[in-house]
mmCIF file of C-alpha atoms in Angstrom:
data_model
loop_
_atom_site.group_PDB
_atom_site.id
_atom_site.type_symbol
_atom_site.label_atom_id
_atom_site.label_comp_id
_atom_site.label_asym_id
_atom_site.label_seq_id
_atom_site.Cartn_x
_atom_site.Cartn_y
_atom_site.Cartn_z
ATOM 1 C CA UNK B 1 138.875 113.987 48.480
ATOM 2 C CA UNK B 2 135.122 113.154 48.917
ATOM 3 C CA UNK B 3 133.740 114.788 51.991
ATOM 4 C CA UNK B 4 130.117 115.100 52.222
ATOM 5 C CA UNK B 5 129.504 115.935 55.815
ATOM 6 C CA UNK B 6 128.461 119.008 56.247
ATOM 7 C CA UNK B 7 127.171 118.736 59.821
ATOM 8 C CA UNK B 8 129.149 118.132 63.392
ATOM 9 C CA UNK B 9 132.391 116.246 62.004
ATOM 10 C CA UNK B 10 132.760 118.879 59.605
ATOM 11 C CA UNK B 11 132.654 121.882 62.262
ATOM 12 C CA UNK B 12 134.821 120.138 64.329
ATOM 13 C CA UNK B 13 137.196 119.594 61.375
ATOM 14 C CA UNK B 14 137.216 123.409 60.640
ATOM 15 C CA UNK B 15 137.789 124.449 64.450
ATOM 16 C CA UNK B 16 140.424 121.969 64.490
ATOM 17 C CA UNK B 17 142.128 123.410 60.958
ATOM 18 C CA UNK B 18 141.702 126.837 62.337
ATOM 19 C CA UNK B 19 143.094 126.314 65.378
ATOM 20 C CA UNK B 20 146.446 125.323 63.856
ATOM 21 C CA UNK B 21 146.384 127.893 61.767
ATOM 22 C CA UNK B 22 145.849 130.421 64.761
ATOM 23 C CA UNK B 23 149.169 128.488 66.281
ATOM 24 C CA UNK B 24 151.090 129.364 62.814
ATOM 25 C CA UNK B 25 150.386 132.844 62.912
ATOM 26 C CA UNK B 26 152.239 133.290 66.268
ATOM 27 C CA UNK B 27 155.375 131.803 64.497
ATOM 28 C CA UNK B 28 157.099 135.073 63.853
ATOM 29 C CA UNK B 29 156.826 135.702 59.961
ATOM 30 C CA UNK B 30 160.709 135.713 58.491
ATOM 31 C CA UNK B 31 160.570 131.864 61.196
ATOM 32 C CA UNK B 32 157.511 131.038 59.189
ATOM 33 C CA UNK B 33 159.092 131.484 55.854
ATOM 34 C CA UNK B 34 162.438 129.399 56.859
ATOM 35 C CA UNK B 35 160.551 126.834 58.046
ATOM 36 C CA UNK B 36 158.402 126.938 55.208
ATOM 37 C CA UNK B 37 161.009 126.592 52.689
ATOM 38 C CA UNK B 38 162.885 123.874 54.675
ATOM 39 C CA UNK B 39 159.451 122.140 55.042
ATOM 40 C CA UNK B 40 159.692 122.203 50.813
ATOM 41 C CA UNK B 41 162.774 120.988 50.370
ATOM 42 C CA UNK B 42 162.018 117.851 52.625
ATOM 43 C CA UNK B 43 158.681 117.630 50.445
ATOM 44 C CA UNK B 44 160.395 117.444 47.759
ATOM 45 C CA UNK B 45 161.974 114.479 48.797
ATOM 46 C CA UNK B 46 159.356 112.608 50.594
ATOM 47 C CA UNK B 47 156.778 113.065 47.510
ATOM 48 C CA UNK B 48 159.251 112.438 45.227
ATOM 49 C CA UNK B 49 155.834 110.252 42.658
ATOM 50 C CA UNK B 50 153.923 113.958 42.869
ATOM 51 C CA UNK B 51 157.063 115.751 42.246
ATOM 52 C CA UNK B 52 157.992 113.945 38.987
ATOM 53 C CA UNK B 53 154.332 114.964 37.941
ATOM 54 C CA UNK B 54 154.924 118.653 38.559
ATOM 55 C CA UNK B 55 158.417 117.937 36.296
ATOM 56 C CA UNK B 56 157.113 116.873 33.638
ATOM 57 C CA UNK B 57 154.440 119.783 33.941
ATOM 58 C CA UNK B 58 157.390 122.252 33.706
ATOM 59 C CA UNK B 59 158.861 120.107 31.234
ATOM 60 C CA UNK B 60 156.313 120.372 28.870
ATOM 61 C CA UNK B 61 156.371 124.025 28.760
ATOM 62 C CA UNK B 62 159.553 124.514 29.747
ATOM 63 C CA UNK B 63 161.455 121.824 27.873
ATOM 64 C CA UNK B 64 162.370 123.886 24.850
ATOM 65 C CA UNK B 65 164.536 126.617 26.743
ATOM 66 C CA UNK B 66 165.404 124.673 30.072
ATOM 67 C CA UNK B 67 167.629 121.846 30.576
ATOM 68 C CA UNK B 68 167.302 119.202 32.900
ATOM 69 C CA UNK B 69 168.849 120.797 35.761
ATOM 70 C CA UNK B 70 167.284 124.110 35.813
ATOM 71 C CA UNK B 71 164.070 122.539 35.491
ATOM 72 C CA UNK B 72 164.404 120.219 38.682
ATOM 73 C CA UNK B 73 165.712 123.324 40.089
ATOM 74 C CA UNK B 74 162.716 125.183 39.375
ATOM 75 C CA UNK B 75 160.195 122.549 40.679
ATOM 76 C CA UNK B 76 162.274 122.748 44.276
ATOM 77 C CA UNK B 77 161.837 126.089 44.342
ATOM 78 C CA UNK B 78 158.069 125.998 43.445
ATOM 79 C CA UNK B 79 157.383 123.490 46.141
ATOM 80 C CA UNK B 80 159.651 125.534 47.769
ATOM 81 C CA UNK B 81 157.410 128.414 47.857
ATOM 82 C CA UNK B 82 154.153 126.498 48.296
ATOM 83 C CA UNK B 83 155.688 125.271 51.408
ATOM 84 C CA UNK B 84 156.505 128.497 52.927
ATOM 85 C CA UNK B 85 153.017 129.731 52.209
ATOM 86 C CA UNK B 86 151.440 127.265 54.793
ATOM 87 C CA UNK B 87 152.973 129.684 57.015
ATOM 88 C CA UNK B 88 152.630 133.205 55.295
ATOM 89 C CA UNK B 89 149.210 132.216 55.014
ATOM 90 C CA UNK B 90 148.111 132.333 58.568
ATOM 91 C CA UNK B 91 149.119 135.476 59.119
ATOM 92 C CA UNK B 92 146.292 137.161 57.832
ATOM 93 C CA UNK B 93 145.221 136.791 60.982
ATOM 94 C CA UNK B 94 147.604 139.049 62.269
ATOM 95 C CA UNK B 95 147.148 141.465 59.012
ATOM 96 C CA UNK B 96 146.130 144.957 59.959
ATOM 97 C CA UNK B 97 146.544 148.593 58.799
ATOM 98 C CA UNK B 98 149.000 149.218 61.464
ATOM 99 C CA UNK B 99 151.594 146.223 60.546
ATOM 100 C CA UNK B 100 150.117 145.939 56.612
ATOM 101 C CA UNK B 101 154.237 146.896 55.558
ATOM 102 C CA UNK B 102 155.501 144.333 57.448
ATOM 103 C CA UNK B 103 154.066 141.856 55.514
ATOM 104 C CA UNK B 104 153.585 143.623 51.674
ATOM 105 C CA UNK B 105 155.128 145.986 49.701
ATOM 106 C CA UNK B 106 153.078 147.767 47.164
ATOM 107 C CA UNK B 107 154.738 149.389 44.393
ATOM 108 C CA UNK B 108 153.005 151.040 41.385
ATOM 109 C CA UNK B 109 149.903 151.921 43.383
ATOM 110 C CA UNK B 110 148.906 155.186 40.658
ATOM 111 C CA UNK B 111 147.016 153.418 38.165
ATOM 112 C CA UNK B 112 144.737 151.662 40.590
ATOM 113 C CA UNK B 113 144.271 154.784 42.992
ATOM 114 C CA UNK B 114 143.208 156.786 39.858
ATOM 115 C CA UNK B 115 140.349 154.252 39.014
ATOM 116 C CA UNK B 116 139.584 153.631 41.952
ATOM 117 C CA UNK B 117 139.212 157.672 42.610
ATOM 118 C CA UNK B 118 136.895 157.636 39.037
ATOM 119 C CA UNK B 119 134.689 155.413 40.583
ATOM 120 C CA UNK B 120 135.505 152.699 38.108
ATOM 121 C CA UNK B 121 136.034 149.042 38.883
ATOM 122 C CA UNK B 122 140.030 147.999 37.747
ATOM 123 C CA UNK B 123 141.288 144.269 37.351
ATOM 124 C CA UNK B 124 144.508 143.068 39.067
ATOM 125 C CA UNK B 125 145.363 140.249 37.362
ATOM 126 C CA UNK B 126 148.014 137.532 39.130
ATOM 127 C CA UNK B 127 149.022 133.599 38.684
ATOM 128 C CA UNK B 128 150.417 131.977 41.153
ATOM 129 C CA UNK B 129 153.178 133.970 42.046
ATOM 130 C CA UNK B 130 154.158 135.252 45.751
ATOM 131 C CA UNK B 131 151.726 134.732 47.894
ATOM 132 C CA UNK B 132 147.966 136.117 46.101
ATOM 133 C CA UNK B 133 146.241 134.816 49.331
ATOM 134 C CA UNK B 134 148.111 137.665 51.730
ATOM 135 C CA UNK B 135 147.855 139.848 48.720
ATOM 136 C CA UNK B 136 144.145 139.739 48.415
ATOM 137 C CA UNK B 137 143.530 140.584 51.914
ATOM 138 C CA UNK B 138 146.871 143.526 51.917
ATOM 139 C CA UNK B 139 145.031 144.733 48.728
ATOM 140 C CA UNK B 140 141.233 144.801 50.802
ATOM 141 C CA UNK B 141 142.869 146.488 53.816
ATOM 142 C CA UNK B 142 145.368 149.370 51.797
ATOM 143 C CA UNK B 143 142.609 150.680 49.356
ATOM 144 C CA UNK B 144 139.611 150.325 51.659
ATOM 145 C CA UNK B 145 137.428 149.208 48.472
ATOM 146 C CA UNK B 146 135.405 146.089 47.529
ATOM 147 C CA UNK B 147 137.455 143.700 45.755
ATOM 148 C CA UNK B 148 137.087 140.023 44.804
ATOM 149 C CA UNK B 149 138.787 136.990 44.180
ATOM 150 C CA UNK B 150 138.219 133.881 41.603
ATOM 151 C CA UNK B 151 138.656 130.781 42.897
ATOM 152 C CA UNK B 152 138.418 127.251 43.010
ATOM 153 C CA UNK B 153 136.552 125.381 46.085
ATOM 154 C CA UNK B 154 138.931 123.510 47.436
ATOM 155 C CA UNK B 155 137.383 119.382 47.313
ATOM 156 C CA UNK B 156 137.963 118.682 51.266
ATOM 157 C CA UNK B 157 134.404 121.238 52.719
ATOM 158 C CA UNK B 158 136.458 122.098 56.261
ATOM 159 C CA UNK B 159 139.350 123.419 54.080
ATOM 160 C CA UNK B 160 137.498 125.225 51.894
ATOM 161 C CA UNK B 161 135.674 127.022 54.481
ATOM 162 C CA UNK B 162 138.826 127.801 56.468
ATOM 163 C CA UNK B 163 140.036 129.072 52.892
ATOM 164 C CA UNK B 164 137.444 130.869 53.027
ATOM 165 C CA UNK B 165 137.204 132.563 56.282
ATOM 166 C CA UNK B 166 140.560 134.247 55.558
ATOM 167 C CA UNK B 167 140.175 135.061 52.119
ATOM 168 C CA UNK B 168 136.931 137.134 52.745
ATOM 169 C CA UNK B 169 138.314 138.453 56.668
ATOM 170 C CA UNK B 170 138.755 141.950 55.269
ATOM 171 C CA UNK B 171 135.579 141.944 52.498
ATOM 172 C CA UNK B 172 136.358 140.386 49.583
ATOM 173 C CA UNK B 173 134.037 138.445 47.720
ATOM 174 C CA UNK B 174 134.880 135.258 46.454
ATOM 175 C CA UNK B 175 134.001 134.290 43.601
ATOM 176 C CA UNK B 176 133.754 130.492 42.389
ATOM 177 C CA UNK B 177 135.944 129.803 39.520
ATOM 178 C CA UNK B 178 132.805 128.203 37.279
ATOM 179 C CA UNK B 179 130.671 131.002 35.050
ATOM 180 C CA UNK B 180 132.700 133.771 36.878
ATOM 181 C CA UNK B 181 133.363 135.899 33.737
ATOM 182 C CA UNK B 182 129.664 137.272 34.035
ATOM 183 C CA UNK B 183 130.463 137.947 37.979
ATOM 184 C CA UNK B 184 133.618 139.673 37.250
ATOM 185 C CA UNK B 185 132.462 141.776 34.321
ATOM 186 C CA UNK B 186 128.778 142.954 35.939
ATOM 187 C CA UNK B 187 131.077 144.341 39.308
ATOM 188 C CA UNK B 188 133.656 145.534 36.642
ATOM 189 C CA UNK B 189 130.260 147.873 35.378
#
């Protein structure tokens, strides 16, 4: 979407995004995440033209070793789980070190509490699996070090700030997706 206001109507826009995001994070979180998911299955109804397009996605890589079925089971759960992060999402404005388990469990922590210890920078490498946006900000709050993310702006400005806000709430940097290899390997150093 091309949106190149960046003045009143966009601040408005923002306020108004936030503001239902505020609203979502007093949905109690297990609510959140059956509405979510119900929300996804109806998606993947409704949108049935961008659905196909996310099938044949899977299809492509998946074709070889999935049949038909599992595949359009797959892409149900996927929008599925994009769904229910609409409303995982706005709780990182509840996030804090008191409630941090409620929300995230970390396993495995050694590795990165040893480098961290050393003094040297570590990588935490993810797709899109679970939910990296809660993640990020769990991750920022439990090890009380700098940390960043890569991403990519998203096109609409008000959503992209409001991305933004929450993504950097407890610190972390964000870091756009274009030329970020020399970013990520000077605050490796």
């Amino acid at each position: 979407m091309d949106f190149k206001d960046n003045g009143t109507l966009s601040i408005w826009i923002y306020r108004a995004l936030y503001g239902v995001v505020w609203l979502i994070s007093l949905i109690p979180f297990r609510v959140g995440q059956s509405l979510g998911r119900t929300l996804g299955n109806i998606l993947a109804v409704a949108l049935k033209r961008r659905i196909k397009a996310s099938l044949n996605n899977l299809r492509y890589v998946f074709g070889d070793i999935m049949s038909g079925v599992e595949l359009i089971e797959l892409n149900g759960r996927i929008v599925a789980h994009f769904a229910q992060m609409l409303f995982e999402v706005p709780h990182i404005l509840r996030l804090n070190r008191t409630n941090l388990n409620r929300y995230v469990i970390f396993e495995n922590e050694d590795a990165l509490n040893q480098a961290i210890k050393k003094g040297r920078g570590a990588f935490i490498l993810t797709g899109h699996f679970g939910n990296w946006e809660l993640m990020s900000a769990a991750m920022a709050l439990r090890f009380k070090t700098k940390g960043g993310v890569v991403v990519r702006p998203a096109d609409f400005a008000p959503v992209d700030r409001l991305l933004t806000s929450l993504r950097s709430r407890f610190g972390t940097e964000i870091i756009a997706k274009k030329r970020a290899m020399k970013k990520l390997l000077a605050a490796k150093k």
